[in-house]
Short mmCIF file of C-alpha atoms in Angstrom, two decimals:
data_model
loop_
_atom_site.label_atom_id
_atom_site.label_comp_id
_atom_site.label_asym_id
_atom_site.label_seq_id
_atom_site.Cartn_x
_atom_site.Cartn_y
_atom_site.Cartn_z
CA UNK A 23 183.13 167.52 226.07
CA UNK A 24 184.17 169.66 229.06
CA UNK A 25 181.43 171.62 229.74
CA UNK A 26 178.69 168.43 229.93
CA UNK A 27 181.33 167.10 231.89
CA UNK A 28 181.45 170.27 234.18
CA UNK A 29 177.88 170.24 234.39
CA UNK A 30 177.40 166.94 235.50
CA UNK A 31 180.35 167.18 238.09
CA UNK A 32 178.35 170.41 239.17
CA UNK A 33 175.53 168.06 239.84
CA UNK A 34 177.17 165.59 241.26
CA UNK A 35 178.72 167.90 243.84
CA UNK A 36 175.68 169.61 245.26
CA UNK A 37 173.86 165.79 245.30
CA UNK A 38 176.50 164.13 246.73
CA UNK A 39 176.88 167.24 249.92
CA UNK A 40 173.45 166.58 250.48
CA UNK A 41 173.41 162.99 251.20
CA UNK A 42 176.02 163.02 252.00
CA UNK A 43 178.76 160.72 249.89
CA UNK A 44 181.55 163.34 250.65
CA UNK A 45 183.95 161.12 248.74
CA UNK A 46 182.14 161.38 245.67
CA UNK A 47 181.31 164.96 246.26
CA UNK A 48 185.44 165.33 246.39
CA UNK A 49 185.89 164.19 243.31
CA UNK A 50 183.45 166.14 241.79
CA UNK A 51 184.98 169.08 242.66
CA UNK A 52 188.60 167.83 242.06
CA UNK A 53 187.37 168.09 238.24
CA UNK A 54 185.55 171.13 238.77
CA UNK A 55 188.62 172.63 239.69
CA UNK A 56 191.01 171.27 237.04
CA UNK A 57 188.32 172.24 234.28
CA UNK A 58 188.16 176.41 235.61
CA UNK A 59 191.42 176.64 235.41
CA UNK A 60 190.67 177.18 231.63
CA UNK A 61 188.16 179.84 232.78
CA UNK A 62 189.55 181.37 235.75
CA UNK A 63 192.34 180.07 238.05
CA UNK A 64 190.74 181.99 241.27
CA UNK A 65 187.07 179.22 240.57
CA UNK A 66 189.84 176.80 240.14
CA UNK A 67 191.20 177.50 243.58
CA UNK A 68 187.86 178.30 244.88
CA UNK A 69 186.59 174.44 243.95
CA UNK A 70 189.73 172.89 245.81
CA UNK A 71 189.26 174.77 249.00
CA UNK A 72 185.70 173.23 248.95
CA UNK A 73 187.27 169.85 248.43
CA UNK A 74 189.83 170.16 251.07
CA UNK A 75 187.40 171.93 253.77
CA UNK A 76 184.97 168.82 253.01
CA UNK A 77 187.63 166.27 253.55
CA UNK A 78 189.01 167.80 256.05
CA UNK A 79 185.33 167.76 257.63
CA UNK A 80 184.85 164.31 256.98
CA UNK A 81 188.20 162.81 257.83
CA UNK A 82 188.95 161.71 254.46
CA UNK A 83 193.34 162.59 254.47
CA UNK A 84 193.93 161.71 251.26
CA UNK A 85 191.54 163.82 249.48
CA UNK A 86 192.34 166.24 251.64
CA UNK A 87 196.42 166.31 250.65
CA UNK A 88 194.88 166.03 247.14
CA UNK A 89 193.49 169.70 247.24
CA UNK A 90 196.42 170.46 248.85
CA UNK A 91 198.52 169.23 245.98
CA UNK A 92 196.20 170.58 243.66
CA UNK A 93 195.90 173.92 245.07
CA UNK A 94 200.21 174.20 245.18
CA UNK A 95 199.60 173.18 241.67
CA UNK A 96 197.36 175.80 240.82
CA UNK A 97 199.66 178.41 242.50
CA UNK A 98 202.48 177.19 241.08
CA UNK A 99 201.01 177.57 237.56
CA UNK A 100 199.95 181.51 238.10
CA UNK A 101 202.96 182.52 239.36
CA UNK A 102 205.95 179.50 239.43
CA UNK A 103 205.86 179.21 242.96
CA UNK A 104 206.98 175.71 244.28
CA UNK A 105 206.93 176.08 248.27
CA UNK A 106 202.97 174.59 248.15
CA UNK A 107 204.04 171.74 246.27
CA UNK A 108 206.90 171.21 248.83
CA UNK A 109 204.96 171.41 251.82
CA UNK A 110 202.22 168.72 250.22
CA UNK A 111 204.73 166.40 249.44
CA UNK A 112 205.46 166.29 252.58
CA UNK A 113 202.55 166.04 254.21
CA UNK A 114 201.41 163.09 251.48
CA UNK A 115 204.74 161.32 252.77
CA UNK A 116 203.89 161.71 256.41
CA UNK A 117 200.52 159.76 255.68
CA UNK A 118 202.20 157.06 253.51
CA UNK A 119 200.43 158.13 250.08
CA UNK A 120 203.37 156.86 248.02
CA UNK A 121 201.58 157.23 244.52
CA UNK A 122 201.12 160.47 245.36
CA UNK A 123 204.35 161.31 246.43
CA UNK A 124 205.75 160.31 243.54
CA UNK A 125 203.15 162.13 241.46
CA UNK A 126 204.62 165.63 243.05
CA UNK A 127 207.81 164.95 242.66
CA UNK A 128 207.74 164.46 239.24
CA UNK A 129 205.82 167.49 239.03
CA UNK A 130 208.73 168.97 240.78
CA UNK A 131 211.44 167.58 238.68
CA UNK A 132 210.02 168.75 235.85
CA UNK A 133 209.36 172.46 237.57
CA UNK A 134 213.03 172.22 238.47
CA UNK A 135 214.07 171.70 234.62
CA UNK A 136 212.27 174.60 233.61
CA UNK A 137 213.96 176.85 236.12
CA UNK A 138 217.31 175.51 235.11
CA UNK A 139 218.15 173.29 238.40
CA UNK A 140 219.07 170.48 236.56
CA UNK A 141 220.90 168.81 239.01
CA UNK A 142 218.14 169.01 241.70
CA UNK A 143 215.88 167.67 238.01
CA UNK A 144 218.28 164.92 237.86
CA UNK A 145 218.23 163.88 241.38
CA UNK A 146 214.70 163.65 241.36
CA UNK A 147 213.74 161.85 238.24
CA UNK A 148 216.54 158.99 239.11
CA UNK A 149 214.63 158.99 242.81
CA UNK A 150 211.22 158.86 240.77
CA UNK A 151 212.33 156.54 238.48
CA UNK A 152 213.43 153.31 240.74
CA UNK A 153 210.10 154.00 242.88
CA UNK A 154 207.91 154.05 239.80
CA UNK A 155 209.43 150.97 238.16
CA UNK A 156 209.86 148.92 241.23
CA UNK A 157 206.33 150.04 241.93
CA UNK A 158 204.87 149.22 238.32
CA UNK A 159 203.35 152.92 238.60
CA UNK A 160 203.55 153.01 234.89
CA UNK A 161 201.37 156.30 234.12
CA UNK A 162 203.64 157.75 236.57
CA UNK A 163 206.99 156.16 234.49
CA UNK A 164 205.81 157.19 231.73
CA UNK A 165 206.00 160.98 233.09
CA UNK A 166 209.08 160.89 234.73
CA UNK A 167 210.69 159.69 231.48
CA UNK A 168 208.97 162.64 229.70
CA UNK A 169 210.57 164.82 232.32
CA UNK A 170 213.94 162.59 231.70
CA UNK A 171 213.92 163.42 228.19
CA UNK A 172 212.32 167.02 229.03
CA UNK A 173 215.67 167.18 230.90
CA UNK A 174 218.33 166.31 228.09
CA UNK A 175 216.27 168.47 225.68
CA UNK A 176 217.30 171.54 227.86
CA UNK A 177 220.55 170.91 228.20
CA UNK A 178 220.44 170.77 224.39
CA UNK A 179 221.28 166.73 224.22
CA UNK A 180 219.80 164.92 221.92
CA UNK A 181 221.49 161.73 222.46
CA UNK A 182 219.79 162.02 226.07
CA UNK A 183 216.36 162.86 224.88
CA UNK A 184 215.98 160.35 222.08
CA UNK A 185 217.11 157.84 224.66
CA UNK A 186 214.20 158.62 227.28
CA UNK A 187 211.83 158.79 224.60
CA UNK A 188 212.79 155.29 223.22
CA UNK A 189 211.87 153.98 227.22
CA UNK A 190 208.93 156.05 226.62
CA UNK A 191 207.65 154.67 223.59
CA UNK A 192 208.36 151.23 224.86
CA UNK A 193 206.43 151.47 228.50
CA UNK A 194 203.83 152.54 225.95
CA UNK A 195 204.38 156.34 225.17
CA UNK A 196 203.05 156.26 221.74
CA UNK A 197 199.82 156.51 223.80
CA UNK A 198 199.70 158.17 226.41
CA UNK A 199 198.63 161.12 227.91
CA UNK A 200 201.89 163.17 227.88
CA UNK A 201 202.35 163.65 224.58
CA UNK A 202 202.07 167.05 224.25
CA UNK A 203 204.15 167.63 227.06
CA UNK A 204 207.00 165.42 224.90
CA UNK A 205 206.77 167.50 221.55
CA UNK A 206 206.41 170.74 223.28
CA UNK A 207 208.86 170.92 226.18
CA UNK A 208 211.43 168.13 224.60
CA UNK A 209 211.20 168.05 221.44
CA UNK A 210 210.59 171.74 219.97
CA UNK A 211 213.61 173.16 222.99
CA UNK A 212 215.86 170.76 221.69
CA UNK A 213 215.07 171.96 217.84
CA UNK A 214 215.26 175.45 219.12
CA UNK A 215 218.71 174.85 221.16
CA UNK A 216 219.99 173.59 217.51
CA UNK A 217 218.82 176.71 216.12
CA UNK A 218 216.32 174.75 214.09
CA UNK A 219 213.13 176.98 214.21
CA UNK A 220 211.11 175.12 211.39
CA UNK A 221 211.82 171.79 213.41
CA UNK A 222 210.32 173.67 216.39
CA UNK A 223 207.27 174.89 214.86
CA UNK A 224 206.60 171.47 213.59
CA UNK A 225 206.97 169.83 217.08
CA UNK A 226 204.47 172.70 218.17
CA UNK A 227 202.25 172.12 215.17
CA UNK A 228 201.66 168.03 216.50
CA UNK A 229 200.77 169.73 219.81
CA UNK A 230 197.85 171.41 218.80
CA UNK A 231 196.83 168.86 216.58
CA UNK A 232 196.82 166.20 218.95
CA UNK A 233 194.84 168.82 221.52
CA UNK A 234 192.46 168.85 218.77
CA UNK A 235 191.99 165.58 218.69
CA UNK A 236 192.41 164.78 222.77
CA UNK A 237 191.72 167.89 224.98
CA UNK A 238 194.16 167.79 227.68
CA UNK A 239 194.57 169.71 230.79
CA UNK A 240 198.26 170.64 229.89
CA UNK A 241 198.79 174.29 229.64
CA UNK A 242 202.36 174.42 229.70
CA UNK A 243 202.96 172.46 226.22
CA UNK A 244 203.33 175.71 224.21
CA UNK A 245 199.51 176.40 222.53
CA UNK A 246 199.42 179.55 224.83
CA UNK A 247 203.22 180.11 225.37
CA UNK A 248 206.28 179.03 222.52
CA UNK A 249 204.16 178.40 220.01
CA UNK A 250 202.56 182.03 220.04
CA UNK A 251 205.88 183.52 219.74
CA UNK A 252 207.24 181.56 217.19
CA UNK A 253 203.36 182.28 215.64
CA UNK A 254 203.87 185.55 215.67
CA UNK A 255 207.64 185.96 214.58
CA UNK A 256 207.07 183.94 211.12
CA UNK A 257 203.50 185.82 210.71
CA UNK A 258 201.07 183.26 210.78
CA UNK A 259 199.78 184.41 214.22
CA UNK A 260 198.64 188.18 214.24
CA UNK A 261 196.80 190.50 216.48
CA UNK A 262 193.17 188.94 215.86
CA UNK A 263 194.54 185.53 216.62
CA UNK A 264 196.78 186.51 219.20
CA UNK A 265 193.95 187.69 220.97
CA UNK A 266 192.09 184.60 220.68
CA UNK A 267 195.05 182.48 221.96
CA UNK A 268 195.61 184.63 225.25
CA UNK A 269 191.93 185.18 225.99
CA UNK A 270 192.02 182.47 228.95
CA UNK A 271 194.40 182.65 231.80
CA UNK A 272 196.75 180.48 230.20
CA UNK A 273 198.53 182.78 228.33
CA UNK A 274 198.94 184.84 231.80
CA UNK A 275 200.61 181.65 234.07
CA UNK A 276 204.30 182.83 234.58
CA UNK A 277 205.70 180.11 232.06
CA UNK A 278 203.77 180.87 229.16
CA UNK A 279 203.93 184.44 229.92
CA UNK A 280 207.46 185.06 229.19
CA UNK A 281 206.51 184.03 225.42
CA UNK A 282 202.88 185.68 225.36
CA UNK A 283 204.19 189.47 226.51
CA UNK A 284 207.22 189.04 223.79
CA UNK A 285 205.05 187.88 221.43
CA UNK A 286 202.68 191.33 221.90
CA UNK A 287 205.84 193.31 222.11
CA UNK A 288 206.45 192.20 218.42
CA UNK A 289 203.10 193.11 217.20
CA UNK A 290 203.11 196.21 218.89
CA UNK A 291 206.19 197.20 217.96
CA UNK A 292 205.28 196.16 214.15
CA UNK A 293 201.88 198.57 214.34
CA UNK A 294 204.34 201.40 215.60
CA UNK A 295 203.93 201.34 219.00
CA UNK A 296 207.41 200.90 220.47
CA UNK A 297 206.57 202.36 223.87
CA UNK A 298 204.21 200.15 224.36
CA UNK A 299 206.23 197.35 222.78
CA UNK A 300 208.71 198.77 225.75
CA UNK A 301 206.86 197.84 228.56
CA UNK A 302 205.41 194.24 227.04
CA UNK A 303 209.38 193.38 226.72
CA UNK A 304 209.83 194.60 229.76
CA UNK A 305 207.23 192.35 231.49
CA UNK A 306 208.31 189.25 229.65
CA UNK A 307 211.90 189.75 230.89
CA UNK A 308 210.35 189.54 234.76
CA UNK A 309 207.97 186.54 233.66
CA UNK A 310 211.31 184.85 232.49
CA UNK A 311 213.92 185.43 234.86
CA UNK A 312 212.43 182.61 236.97
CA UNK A 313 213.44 180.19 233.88
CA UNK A 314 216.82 181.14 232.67
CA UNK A 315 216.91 179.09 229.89
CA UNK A 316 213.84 179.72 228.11
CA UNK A 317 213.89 183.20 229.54
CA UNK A 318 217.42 183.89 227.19
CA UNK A 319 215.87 181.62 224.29
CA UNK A 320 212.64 183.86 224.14
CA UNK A 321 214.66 186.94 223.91
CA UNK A 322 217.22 185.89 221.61
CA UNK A 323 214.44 184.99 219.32
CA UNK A 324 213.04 188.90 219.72
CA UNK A 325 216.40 190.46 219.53
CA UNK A 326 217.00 191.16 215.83
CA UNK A 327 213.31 192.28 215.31
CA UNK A 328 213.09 194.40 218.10
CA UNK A 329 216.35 196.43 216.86
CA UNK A 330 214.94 196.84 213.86
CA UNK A 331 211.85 198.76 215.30
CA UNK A 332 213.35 200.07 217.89
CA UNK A 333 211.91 198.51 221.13
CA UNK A 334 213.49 196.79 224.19
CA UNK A 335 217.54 195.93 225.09
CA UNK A 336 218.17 193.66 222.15
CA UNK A 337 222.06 194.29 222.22
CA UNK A 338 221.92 193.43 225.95
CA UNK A 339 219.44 190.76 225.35
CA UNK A 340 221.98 188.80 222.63
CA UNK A 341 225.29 189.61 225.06
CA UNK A 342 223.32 188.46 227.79
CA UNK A 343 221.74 184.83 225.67
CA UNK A 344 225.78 184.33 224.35
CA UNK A 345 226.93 184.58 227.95
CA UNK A 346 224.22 182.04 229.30
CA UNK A 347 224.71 179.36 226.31
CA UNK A 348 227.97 179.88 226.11
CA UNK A 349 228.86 178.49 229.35
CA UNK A 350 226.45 176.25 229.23
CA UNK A 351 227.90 174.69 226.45
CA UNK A 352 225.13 175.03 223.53
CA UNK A 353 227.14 176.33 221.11
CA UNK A 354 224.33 176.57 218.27
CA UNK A 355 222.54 179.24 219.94
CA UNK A 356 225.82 180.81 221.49
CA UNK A 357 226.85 180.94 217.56
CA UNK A 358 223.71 182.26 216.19
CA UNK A 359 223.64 185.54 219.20
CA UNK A 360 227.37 186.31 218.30
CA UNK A 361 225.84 186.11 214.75
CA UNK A 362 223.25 188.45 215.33
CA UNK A 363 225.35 190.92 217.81
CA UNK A 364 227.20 191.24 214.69
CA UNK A 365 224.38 191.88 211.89
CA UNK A 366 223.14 194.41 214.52
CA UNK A 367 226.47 196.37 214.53
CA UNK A 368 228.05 195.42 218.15
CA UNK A 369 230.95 194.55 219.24
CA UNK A 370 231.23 190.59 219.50
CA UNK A 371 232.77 188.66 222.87
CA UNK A 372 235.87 186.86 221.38
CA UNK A 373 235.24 183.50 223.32
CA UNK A 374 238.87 181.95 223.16
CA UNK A 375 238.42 180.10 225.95
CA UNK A 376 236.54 177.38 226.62
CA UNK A 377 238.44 174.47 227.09
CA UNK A 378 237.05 173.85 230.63
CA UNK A 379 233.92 171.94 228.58
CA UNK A 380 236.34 169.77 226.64
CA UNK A 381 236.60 166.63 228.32
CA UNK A 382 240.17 165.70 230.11
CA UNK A 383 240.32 162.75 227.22
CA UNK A 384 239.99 164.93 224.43
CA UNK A 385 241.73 167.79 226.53
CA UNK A 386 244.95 165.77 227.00
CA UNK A 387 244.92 165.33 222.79
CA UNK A 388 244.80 169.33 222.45
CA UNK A 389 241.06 169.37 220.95
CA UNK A 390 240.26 172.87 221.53
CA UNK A 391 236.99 174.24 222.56
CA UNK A 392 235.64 174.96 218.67
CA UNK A 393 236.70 171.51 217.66
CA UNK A 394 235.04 169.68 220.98
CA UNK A 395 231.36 172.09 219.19
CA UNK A 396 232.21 170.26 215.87
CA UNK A 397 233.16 166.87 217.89
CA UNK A 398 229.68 167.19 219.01
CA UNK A 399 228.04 167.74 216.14
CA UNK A 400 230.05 164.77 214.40
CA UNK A 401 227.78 161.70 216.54
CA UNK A 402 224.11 163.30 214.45
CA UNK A 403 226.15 162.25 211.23
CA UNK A 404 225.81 165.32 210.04
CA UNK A 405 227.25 166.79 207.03
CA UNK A 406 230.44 169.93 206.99
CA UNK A 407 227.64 172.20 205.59
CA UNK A 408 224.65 171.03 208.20
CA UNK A 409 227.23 171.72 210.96
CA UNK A 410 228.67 175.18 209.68
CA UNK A 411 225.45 176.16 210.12
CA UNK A 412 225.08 175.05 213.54
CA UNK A 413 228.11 176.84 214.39
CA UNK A 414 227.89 179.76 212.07
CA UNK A 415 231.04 178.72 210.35
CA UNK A 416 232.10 178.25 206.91
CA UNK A 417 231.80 174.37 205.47
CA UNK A 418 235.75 174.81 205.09
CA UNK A 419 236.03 175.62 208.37
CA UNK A 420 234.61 172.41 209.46
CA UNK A 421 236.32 170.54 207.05
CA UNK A 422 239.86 172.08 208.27
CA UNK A 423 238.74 171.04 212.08
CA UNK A 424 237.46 167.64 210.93
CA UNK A 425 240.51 167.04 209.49
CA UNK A 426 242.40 168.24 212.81
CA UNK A 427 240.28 165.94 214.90
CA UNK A 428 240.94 163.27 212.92
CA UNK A 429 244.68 163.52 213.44
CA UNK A 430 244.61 164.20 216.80
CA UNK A 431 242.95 161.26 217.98
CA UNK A 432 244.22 159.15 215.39
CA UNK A 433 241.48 158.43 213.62
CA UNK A 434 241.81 157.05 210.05
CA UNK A 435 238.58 158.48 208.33
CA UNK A 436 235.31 160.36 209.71
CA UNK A 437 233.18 157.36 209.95
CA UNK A 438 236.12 156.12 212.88
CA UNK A 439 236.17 159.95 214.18
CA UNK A 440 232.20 159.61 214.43
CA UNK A 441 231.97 155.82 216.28
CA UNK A 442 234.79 157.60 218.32
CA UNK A 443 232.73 160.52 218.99
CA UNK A 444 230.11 158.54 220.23
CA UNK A 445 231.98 156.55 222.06
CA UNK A 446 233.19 159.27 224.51
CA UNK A 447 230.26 161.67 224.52
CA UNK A 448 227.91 158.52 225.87
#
């Protein structure tokens, strides 16, 4: 019920100035902001200048680093700008506000997997993570392990991201606040990075139903971004509901705008209008180039379509996407743009190389870099023709490198060559 909540925060605002409780009036306005950014990030902002002018007034530090944090926030939302966030860390650590430290820089580890710093990610969650626990800050575990598995699901592992989400579950993730954040930004990137799009939309699909059911203030968990792309692509979202889903400034924050502009650049280009599908591309190539990752995903996904009308760079796009996943060894997606570079009538890189991902272990056996992709496939149990699609290779094919993997590392049957698998890869 956000908008009796709204009012009453309105309320409780202009009562508690008057008195004045200028704590109480801070918090007021602390949710006033968080509920316009819905609305209007600019009232958003607006409320936490208030808050931190009122703090400041009334020598309350911690609220004031709080608008501080919340205006970087805010900031970093519109436009993916970090340096606010940075400086308010900083300033929360000079005053000795530890939970709040903490509370940033998991906000910052989780800004620095979307960008594709995962070492920096890395780094910071491990930091996060000893505080937390040692702390018994378990709301603040809790989202650190999201941003853990977050993490793995972006470097398309999902050994690493079922692992953070079992610690998740059992510091009591099955109900918390974060689970959109889990099935949106985990879950349906790790189904996409397998080039499983149903998966995806079904991880998408428990977003919005548990937003239904639990309104939460997270507007990067894909209602307004991923999920209207992959709406509009299979044609269950079209223009009348696409403009329902980007009428609030969601749809326009820098993450979610990378999938909202290539989503309209599909429907335009499907009514005909392929100049104008020109220039949405266009704009959804700057929104993404701050998040290399999902800035490649998004237009891999456009690619095919967008030949086929006759909008945007999709030959580029795909030589670019095989380039990125290629080397960084998600060889699903790497498969699938060679795939479509080929339906579209280009010329294909020949990717011979490669080895440098094998490990030395399996290096040193002569497993070569298409047999390490299968290798990798082998520790989801999954069957020759489950994996040939992966890869984009025949089940034969897989059989024949199965077969060599097995007699390379001396394995008797698959089961062995699978416990094996597992055994080096965690």
């Amino acid at each position: 019920r956000t908008r009796r909540a709204a009012a009453l925060a309105r309320r409780a605002a202009e009562a508690a100035e008057r008195v004045p409780l200028p704590l109480v009036a801070c918090e007021a306005l602390q949710l006033l902001g968080v509920l316009a950014r819905e609305r209007d990030l600019a009232e958003a902002d607006a409320h936490f200048e208030r808050m931190h002018d009122l703090a400041e007034r009334h020598h309350l530090p911690i609220k004031r680093v709080y608008a501080l944090v919340l205006k970087a926030g805010t900031t970093c939302l519109a436009d993916g700008d970090v340096a606010g966030l940075h400086r308010a860390v900083a300033e929360a650590s000079r005053l000795g506000a530890m939970t709040l430290v903490h509370e940033v820089e998991g906000i910052l580890a989780l800004q620095a997997v979307l960008r594709g710093e995962h070492a920096e990610a890395e780094r910071l969650v491990d930091d996060c993570l000893r505080a937390t626990v040692r702390l018994r800050f378990d709301r603040l575990t809790r989202y650190v392990l999201m941003v853990r598995a977050t993490l793995a699901a972006h470097r398309g592992d999902r050994t690493g991201m079922d692992a953070a989400l079992a610690e998740f579950d059992r510091r009591g993730g099955r109900d918390s606040y974060d689970l959109p954040l889990v099935h949106g930004l985990a879950r349906a990137f790790c189904a996409l990075l397998e080039e499983d799009r149903a998966a995806a939309t079904a991880e998408l699909a428990q977003v919005l139903a548990y937003e239904e059911r639990s309104p939460t203030m997270f507007h990067l968990a894909g209602r307004s971004g991923l999920h209207l792309l992959l709406g509009v692509l299979d044609g269950r979202v079209d223009r009348a509901r696409y403009h329902e889903l980007t009428t609030g400034p969601a749809a326009a924050m820098r993450w979610n705008a990378q999938f909202a502009c290539l989503a309209d650049a599909v429907l335009l280009g499907r009514e005909g209008r392929t100049a104008e599908a020109d220039r949405a591309s266009a704009a959804g190539e700057r929104a993404g180039a701050l998040y290399p990752m999902a800035g490649h995903l998004a237009l891999r996904l456009v690619a095919e379509e967008a030949h086929e009308a006759g909008w945007g760079r999709p030959v580029d796009w795909l030589r670019a996407a095989e380039l990125y996943f290629h080397e960084a060894g998600v060889p699903a997606v790497a498969g699938a743009c060679r795939a479509a570079l080929r339906r579209v009538g280009a010329s294909v890189p020949q990717r011979r190389g490669g080895t440098e991902a094998v490990p030395a272990v399996l290096r040193a056996l002569g497993v070569t870099a298409r047999e390490y992709e299968v290798f990798q496939l082998l520790v989801e149990r999954l069957g020759n023709k489950a994996i040939g699609s992966r890869l984009h290779i025949s089940p034969r094919t897989v059989e024949k490198h199965v077969a060599s993997l097995m007699a390379k590392t001396g394995r008797a049957d698959r089961e062995a060559l699978t416990t094996y698998a597992r055994a080096v890869l965690t």
